CSV table of C-alpha atoms and ligand atoms in Angstrom, one decimal:
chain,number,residue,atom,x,y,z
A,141,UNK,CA,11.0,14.8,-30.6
A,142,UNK,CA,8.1,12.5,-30.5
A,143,UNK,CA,6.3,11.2,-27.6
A,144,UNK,CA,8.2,7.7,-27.9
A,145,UNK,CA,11.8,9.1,-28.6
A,146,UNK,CA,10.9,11.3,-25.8
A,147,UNK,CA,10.2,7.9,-23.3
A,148,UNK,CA,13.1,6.0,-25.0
A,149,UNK,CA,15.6,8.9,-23.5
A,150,UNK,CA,13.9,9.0,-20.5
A,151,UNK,CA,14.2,5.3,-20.0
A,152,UNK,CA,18.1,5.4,-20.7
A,153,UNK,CA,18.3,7.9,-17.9
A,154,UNK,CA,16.3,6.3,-15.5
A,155,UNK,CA,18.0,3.1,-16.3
A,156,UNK,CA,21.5,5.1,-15.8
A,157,UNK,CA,20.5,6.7,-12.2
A,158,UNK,CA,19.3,3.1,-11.2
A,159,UNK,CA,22.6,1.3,-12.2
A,160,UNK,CA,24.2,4.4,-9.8
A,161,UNK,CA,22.4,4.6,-7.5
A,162,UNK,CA,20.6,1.5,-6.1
A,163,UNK,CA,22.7,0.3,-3.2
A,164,UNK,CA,23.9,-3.6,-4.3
A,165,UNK,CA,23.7,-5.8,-1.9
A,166,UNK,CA,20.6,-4.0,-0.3
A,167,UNK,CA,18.6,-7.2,0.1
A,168,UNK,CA,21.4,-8.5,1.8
A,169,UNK,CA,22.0,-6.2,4.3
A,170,UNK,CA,18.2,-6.0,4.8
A,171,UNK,CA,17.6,-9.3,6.3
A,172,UNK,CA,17.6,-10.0,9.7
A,173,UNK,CA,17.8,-5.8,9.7
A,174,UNK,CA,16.8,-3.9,12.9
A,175,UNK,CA,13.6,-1.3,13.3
A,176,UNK,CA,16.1,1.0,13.2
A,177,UNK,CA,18.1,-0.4,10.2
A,178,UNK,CA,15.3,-0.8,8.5
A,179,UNK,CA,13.8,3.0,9.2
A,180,UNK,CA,17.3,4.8,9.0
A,181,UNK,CA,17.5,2.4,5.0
A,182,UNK,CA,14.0,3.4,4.1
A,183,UNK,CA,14.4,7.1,5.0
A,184,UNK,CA,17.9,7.4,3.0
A,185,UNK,CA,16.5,5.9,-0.4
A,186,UNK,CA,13.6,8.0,0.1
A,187,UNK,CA,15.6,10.8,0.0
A,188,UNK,CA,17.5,9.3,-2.7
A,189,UNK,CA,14.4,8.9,-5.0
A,190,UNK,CA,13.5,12.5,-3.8
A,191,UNK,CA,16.8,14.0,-5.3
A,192,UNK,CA,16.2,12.5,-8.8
A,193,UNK,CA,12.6,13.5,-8.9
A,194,UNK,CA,11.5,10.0,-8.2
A,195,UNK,CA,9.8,10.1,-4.7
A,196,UNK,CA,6.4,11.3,-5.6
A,197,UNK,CA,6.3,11.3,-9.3
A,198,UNK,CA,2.4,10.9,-9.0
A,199,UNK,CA,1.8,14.1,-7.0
A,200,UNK,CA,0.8,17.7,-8.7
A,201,UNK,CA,3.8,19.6,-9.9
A,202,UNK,CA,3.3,22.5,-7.3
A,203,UNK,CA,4.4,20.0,-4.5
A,204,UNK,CA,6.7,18.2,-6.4
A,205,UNK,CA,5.5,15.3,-8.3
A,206,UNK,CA,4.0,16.6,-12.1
A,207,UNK,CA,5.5,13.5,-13.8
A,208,UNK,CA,3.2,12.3,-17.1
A,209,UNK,CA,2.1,9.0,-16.5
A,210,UNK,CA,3.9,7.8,-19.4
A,211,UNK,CA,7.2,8.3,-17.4
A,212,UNK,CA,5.9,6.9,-13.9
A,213,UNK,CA,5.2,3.6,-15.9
A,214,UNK,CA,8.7,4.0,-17.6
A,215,UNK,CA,10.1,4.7,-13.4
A,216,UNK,CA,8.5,1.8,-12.3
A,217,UNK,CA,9.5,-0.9,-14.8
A,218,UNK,CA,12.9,0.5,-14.5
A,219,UNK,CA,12.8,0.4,-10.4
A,220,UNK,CA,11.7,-2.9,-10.8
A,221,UNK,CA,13.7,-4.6,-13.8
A,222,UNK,CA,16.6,-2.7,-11.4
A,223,UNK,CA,15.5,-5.1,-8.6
A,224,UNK,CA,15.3,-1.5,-6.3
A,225,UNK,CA,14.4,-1.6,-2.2
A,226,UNK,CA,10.4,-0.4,-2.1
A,227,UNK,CA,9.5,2.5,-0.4
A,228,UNK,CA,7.4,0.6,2.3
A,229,UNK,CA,7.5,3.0,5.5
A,230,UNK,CA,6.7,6.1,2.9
A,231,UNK,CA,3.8,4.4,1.3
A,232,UNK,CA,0.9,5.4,3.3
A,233,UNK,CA,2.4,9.2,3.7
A,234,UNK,CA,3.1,9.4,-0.1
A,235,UNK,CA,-0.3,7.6,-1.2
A,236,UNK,CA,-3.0,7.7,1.6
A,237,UNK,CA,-2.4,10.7,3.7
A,238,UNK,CA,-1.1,12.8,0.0
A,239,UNK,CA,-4.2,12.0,-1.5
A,240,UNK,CA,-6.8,12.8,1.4
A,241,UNK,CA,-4.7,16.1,1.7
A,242,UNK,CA,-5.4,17.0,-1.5
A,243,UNK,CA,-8.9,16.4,-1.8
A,244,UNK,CA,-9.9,17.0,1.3
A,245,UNK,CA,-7.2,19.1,3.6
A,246,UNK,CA,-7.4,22.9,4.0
A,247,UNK,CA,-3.9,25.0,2.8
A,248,UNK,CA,-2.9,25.2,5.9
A,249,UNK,CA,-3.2,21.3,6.8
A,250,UNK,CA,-1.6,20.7,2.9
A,251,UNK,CA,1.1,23.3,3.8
A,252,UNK,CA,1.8,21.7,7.2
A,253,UNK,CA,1.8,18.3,6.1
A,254,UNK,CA,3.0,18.0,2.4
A,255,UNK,CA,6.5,19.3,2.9
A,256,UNK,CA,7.0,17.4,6.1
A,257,UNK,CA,6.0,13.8,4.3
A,258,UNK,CA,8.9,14.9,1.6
A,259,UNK,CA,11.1,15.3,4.6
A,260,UNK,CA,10.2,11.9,6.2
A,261,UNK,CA,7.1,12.1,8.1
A,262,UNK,CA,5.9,8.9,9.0
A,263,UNK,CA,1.9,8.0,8.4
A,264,UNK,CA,-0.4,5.3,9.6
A,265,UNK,CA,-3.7,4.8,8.7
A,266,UNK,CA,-6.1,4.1,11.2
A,267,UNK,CA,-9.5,2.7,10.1
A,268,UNK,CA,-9.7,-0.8,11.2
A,269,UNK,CA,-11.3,-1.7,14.2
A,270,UNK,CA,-11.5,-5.5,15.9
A,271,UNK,CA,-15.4,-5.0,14.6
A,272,UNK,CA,-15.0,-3.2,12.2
A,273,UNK,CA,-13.1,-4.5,8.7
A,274,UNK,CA,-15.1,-5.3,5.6
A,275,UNK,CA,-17.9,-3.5,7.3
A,276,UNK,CA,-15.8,-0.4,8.3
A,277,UNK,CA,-18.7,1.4,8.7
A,278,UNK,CA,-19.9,-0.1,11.6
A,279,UNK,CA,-16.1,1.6,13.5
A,280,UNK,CA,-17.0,2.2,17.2
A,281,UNK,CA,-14.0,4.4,18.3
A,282,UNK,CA,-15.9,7.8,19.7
A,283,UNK,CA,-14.1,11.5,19.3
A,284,UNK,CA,-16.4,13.9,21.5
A,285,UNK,CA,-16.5,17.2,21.4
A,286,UNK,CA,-14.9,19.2,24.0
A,287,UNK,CA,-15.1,22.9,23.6
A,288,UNK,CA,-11.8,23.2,20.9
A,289,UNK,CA,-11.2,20.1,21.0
A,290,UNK,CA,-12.6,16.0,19.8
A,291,UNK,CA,-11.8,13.2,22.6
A,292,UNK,CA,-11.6,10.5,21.4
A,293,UNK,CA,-11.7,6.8,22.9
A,294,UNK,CA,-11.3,3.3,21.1
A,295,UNK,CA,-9.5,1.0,19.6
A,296,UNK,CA,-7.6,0.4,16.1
A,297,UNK,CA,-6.2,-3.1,14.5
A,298,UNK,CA,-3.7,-4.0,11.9
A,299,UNK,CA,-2.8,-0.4,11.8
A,300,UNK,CA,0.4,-0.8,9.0
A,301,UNK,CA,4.0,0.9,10.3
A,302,UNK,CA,1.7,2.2,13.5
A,303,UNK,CA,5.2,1.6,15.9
A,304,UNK,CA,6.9,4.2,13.2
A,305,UNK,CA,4.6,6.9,12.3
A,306,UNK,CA,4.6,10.3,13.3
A,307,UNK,CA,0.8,11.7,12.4
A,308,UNK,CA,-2.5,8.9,11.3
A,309,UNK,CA,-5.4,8.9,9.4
A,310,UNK,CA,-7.8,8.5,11.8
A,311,UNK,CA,-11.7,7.4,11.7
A,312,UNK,CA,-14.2,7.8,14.1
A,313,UNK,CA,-17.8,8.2,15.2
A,314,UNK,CA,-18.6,11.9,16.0
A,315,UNK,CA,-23.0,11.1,15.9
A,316,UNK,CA,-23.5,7.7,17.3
A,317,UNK,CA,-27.2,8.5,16.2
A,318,UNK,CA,-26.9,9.0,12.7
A,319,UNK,CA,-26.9,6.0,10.3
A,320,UNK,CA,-23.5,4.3,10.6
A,321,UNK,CA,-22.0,6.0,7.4
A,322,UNK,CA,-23.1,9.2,8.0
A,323,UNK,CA,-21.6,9.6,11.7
A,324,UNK,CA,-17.8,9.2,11.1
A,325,UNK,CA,-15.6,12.0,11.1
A,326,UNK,CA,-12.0,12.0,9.5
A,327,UNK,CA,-9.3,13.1,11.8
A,328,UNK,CA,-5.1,14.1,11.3
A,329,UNK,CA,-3.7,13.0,15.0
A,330,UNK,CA,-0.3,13.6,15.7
A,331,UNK,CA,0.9,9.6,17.0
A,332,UNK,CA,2.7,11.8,20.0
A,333,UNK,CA,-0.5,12.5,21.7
A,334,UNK,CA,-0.7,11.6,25.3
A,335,UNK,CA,-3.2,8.1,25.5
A,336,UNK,CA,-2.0,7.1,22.7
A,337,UNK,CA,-0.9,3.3,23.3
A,338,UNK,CA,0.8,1.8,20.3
A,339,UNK,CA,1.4,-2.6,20.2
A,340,UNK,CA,3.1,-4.4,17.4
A,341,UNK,CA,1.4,-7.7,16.3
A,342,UNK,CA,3.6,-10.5,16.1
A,343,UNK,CA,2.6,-12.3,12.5
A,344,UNK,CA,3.3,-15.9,11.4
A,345,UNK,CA,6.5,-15.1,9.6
A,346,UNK,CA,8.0,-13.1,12.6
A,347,UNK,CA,8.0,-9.2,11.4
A,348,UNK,CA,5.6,-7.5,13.0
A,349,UNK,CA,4.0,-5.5,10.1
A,350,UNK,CA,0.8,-4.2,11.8
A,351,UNK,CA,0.3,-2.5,15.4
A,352,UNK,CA,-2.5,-2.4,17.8
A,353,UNK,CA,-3.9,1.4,18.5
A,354,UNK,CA,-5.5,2.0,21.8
A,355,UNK,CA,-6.8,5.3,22.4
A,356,UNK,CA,-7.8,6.5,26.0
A,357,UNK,CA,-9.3,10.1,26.0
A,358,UNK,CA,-7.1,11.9,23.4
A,359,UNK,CA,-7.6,15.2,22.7
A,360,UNK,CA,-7.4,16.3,18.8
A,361,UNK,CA,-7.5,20.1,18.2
A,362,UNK,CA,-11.0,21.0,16.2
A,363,UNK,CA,-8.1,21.9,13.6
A,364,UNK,CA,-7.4,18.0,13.1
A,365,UNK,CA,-10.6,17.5,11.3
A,366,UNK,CA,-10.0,17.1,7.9
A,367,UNK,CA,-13.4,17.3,5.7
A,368,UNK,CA,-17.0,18.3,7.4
A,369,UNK,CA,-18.0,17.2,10.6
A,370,UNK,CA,-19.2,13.4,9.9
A,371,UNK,CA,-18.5,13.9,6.5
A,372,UNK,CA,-15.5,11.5,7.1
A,373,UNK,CA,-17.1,8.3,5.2
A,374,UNK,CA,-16.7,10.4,1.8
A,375,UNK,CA,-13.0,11.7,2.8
A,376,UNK,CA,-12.6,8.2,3.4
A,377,UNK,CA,-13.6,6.9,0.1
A,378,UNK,CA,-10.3,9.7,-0.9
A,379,UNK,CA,-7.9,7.3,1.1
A,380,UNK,CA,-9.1,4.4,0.2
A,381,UNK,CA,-8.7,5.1,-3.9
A,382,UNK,CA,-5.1,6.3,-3.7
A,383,UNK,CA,-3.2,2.9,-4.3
A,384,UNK,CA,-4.9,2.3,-7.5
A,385,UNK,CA,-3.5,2.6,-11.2
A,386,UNK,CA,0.1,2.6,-11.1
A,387,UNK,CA,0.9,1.4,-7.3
A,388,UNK,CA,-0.8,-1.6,-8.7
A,389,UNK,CA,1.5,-1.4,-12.1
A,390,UNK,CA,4.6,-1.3,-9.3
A,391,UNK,CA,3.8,-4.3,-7.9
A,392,UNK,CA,2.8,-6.0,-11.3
A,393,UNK,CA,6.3,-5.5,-12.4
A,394,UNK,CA,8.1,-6.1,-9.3
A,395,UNK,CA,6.2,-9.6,-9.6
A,396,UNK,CA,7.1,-10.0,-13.2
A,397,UNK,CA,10.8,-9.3,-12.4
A,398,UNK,CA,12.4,-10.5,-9.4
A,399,UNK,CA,9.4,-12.5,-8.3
A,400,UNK,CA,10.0,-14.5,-11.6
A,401,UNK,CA,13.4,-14.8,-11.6
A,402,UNK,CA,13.3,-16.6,-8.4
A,403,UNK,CA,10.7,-18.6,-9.2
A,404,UNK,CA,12.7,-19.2,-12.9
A,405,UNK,CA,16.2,-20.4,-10.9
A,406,UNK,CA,14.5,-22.2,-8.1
A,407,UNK,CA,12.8,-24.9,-11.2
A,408,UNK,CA,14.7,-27.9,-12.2
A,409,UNK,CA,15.2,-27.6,-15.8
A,410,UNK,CA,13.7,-30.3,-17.9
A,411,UNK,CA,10.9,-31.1,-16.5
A,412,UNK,CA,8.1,-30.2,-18.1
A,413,UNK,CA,5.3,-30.6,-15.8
A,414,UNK,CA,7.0,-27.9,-13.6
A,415,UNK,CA,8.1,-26.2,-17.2
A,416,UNK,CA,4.4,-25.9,-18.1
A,417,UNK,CA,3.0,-24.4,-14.7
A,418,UNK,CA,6.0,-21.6,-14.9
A,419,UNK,CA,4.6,-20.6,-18.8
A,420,UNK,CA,1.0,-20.2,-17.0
A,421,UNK,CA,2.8,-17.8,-14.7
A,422,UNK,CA,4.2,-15.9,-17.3
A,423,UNK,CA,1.2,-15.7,-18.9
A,424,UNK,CA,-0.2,-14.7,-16.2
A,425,UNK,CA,2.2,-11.9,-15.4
A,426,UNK,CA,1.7,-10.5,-19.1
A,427,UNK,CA,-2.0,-10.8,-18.7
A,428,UNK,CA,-1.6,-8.4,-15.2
A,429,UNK,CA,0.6,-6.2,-17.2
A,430,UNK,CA,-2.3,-5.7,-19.4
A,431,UNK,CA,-4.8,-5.1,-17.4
A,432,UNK,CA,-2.8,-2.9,-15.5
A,433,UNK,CA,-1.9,-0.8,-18.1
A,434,UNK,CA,-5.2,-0.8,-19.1
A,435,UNK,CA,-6.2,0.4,-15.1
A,436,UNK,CA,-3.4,3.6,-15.3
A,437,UNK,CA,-4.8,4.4,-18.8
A,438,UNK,CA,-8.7,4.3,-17.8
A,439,UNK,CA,-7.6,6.7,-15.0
A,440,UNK,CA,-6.0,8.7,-17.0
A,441,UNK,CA,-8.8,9.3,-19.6
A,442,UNK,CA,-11.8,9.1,-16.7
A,443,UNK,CA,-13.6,6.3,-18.5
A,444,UNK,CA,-12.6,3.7,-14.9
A,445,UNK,CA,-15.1,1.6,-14.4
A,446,UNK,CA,-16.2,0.8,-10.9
A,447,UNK,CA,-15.0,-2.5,-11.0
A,448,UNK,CA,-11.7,-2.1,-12.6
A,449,UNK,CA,-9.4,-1.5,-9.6
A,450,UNK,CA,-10.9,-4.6,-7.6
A,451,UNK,CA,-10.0,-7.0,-10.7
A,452,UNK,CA,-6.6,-5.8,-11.3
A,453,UNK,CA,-6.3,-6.1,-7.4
A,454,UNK,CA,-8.2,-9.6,-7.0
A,455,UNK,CA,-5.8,-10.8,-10.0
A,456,UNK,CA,-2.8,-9.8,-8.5
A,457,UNK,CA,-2.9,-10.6,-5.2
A,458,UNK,CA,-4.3,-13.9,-6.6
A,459,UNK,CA,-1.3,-14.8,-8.9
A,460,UNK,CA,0.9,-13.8,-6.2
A,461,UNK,CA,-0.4,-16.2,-3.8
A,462,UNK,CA,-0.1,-18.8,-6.4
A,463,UNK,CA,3.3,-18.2,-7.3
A,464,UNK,CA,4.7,-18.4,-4.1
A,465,UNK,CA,3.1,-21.1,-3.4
A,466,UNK,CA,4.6,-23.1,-6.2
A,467,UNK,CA,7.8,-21.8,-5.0
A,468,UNK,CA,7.3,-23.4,-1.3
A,469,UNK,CA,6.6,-26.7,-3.4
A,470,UNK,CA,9.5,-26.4,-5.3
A,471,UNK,CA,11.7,-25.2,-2.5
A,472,UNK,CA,10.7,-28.1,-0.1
A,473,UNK,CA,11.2,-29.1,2.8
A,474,UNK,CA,14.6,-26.4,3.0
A,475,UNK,CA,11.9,-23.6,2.4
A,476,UNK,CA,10.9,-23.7,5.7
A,477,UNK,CA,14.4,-23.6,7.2
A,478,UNK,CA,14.6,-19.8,6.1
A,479,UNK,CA,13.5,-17.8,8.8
A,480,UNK,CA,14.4,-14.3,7.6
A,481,UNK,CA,13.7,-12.4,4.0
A,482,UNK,CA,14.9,-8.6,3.1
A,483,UNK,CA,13.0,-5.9,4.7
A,484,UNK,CA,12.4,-2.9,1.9
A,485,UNK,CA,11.2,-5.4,-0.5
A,486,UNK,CA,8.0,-7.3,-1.1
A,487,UNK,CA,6.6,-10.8,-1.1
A,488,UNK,CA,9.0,-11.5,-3.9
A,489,UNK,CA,12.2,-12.2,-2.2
A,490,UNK,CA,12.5,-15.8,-2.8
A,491,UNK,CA,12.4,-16.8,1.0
A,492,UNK,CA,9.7,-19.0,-0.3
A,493,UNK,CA,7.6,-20.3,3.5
A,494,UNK,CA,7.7,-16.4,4.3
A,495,UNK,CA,6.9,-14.8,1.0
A,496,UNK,CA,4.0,-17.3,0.9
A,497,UNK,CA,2.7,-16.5,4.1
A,498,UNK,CA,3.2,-12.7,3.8
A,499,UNK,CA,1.2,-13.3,0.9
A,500,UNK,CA,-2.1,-13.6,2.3
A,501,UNK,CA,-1.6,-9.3,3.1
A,502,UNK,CA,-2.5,-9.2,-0.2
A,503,UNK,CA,-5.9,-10.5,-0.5
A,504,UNK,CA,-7.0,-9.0,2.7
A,505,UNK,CA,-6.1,-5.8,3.1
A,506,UNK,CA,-8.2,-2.6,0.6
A,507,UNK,CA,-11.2,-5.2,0.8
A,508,UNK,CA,-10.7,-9.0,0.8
A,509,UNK,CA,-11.1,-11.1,-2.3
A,510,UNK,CA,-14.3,-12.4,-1.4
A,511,UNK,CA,-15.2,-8.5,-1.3
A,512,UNK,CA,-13.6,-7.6,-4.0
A,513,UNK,CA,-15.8,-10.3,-6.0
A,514,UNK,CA,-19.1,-8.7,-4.5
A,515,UNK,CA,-17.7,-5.4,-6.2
A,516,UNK,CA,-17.0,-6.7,-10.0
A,517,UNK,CA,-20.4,-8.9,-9.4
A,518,UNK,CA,-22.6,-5.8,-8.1
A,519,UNK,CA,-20.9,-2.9,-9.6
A,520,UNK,CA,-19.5,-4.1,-12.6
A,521,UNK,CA,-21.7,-6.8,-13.7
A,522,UNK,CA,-24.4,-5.4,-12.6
A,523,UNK,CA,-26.2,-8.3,-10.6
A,524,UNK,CA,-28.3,-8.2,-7.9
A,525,UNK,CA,-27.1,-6.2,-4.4
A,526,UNK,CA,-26.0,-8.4,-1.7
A,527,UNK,CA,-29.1,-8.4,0.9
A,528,UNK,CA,-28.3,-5.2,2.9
A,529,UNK,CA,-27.0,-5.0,6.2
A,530,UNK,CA,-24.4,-8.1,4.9
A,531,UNK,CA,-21.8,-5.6,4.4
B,773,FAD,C1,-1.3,-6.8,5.8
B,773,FAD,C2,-2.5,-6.0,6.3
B,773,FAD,C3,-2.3,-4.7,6.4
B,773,FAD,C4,-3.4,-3.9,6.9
B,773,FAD,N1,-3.1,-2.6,7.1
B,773,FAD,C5,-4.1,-1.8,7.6
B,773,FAD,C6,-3.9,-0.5,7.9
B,773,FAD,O1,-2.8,0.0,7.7
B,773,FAD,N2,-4.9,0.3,8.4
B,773,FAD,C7,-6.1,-0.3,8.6
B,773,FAD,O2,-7.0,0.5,9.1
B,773,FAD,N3,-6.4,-1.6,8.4
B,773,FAD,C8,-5.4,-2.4,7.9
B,773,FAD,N4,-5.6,-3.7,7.6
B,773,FAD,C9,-7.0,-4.2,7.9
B,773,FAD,C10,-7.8,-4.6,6.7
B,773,FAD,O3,-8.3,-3.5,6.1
B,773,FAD,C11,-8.9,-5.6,7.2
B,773,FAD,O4,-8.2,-6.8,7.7
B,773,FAD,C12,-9.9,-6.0,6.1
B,773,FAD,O5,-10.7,-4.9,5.8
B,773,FAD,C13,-10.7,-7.2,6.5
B,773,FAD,O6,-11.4,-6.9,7.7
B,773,FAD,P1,-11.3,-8.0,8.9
B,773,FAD,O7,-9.9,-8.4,9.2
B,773,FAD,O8,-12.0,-7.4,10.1
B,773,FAD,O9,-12.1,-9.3,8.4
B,773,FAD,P2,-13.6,-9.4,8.3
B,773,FAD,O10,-14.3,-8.2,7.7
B,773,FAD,O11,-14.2,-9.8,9.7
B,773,FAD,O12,-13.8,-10.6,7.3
B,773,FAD,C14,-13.5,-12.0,7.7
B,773,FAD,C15,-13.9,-12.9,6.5
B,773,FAD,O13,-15.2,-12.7,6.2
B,773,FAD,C16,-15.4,-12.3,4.8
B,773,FAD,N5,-16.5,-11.4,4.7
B,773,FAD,C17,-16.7,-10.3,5.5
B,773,FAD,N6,-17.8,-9.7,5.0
B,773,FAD,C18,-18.2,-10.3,3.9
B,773,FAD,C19,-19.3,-10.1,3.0
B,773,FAD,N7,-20.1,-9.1,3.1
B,773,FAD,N8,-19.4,-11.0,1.9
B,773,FAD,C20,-18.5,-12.0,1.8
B,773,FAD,N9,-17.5,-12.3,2.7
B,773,FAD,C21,-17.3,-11.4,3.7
B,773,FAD,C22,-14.0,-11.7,4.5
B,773,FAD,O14,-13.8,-11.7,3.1
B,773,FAD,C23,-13.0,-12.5,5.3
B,773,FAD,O15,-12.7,-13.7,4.6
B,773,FAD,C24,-4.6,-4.5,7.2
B,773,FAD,C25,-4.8,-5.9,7.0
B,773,FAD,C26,-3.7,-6.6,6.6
B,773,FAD,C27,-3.9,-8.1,6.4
């Protein structure tokens, strides 16, 4: 069989499982859903994608993934073309905490933590600091060794799915006398700690997405280090590369799909001023396709350039923003009248006012946009280094 014929199969089966499977009406039942609703939903279709293979196509084979990327970029257009929930309380466990375990966690942490994210296990990450976001070097929270143990005193922000996790990729400052990168330490703490003080953030559109983390002297077994002692700015850099490539390629087609079919019924037809604006969004769709096939395939072949994952991410969250945007137009004044959108989706639920304000998490989050231009200017472009000490 050839490599297509192979992918054309494969398609028809994925396509099959998602016509079974997907629960209809999900996006119904997801708004105005509950914490608990919306963790007892996530945790079932996770175990749902598990079953079929389709949880963590993108991990090695020995723990369960193995999948060739040509079939995780067959998955995802299916997942999306099937308009499927996301796996939102999952993704940090699947992407972040999976990928630092594997480059960076002992058997014993892998063998502890692996299996128990397949299972359910709940993962924040826990880097930002009030003082401490496009420069996260300069974090401030302290872990202080204690004969086995690290204390560890400070505070986190905008921690993701903090009020639900179960263990978090911690950061913090084990040498406050070494130069800022070299004095962090990365640490696995288990979220049922004592001093551990968790508050949601109330946001603009009402969820509360992101937690506050307050830590008052907790203790973190020696164990919990995960890389060398204030090696934890390189472990770090482990974490912070695991959404790119085809988490990217998700989102892509999940914005191609349902974000466009929205935006598609919600304009009048016939007039071509709003006509023309909804062509430059397809074209800019099939222009993010492309460059994030292009991403995956780079990856694949180890010829990524430094810049490529900040474009593809600048683009997107860019064209996003746009879009809903021109939906809020479109939708009027009666946009702002809907006060509740699906939880398990993304910012393409056609809840216009609240998919254009949850919007903004895109360009922030992974490093800004105005970050993300220093990158492609710097790194890819090659032009002079920002003056140091700006970032
Ligand atoms: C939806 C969402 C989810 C998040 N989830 C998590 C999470 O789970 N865990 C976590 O640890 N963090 C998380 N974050 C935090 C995120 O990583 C930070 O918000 C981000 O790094 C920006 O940091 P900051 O908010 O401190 O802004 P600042 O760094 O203070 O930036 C403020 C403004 O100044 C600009 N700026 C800063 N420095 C420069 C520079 N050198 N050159 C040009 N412009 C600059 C920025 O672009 C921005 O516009 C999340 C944020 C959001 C919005």
């Amino acid at each position: 069989m050839t490599g297509e014929q192979h992918l054309r199969e494969f398609r028809a089966e994925v396509r099959d499982w998602c016509r079974a499977e997907i629960p209809p009406g999900w996006r119904a039942a997801q708004t105005g859903a509950s914490d608990a609703e919306f963790v007892a939903f996530q945790q079932e279709w996770f175990q749902r994608l598990r079953g079929a293979g389709f949880a963590v196509p993108h991990w090695p084979a020995e723990w369960g993934g193995g999948m060739p990327v040509g079939e995780q970029i067959v998955l995802y257009q299916e997942l999306a073309a099937h308009d499927a929930p996301r796996l939102v309380l999952a993704f940090v466990a699947i992407h972040h905490a999976a990928a630092t375990l594997l480059a960076a966690g002992t058997p014993q942490q892998r063998q502890r933590h692996l299996p128990a994210i397949l299972d359910g296990e709940i993962w924040v990450q826990g880097f930002s600091e009030p003082a401490a976001g496009s420069d996260l070097a300069a974090l401030a929270t302290t872990a202080r060794r204690e004969g086995e143990d690290y204390i560890v005193t400070g505070q986190k922000v905008w921690a993701s799915g903090a009020q639900f996790a179960d263990w978090c990729l911690l950061l913090a400052r084990t040498d406050p006398d070494a130069p800022k990168r070299h004095g962090i330490s990365y640490f696995l703490l288990d979220m049922r700690t004592p001093g551990i003080d968790v508050r949601p953030i109330r946001q603009a559109t009402g969820e509360s997405h992101f937690c506050e983390i307050f830590l008052d002297r907790v203790r973190i077994p020696a164990g919990g280090l995960i890389g060398a002692p204030n090696a934890g700015w390189q472990v770090a850099q482990q974490t912070l590369g695991a959404e790119r490539g085809l988490t990217m390629l998700e989102l892509a087609e999940r914005l191609g799909n349902a974000g466009f079919r929205w935006l598609v019924q919600a304009c009048p037809s016939g007039d071509p001023v709003l006509l023309d604006r909804l062509a430059g969004f397809e074209t800019g769709i099939a222009g993010l396709r492309l460059l994030c096939r292009d991403l995956v395939e780079r990856h694949e072949s180890g010829t990524a350039g430094p810049a490529d994952a900040s474009i593809v991410k600048l683009y997107y969250s860019e064209l996003l923003q746009r879009m809903t945007d021109f939906g809020t137009e479109l939708g009027g004044v009666q946009a702002h009248t809907v006060l509740h959108k699906p939880r398990s989706g993304g910012w393409e639920s056609g809840a216009w006012a609240l998919d254009f304000l949850g919007s903004w998490e895109w360009t922030i989050p992974g490093g800004t946009s105005e970050i993300q231009r220093t990158i492609i200017g710097e790194r890819g472009l090659g032009l002079p280094r920002e003056p140091s000490g700006a970032r």
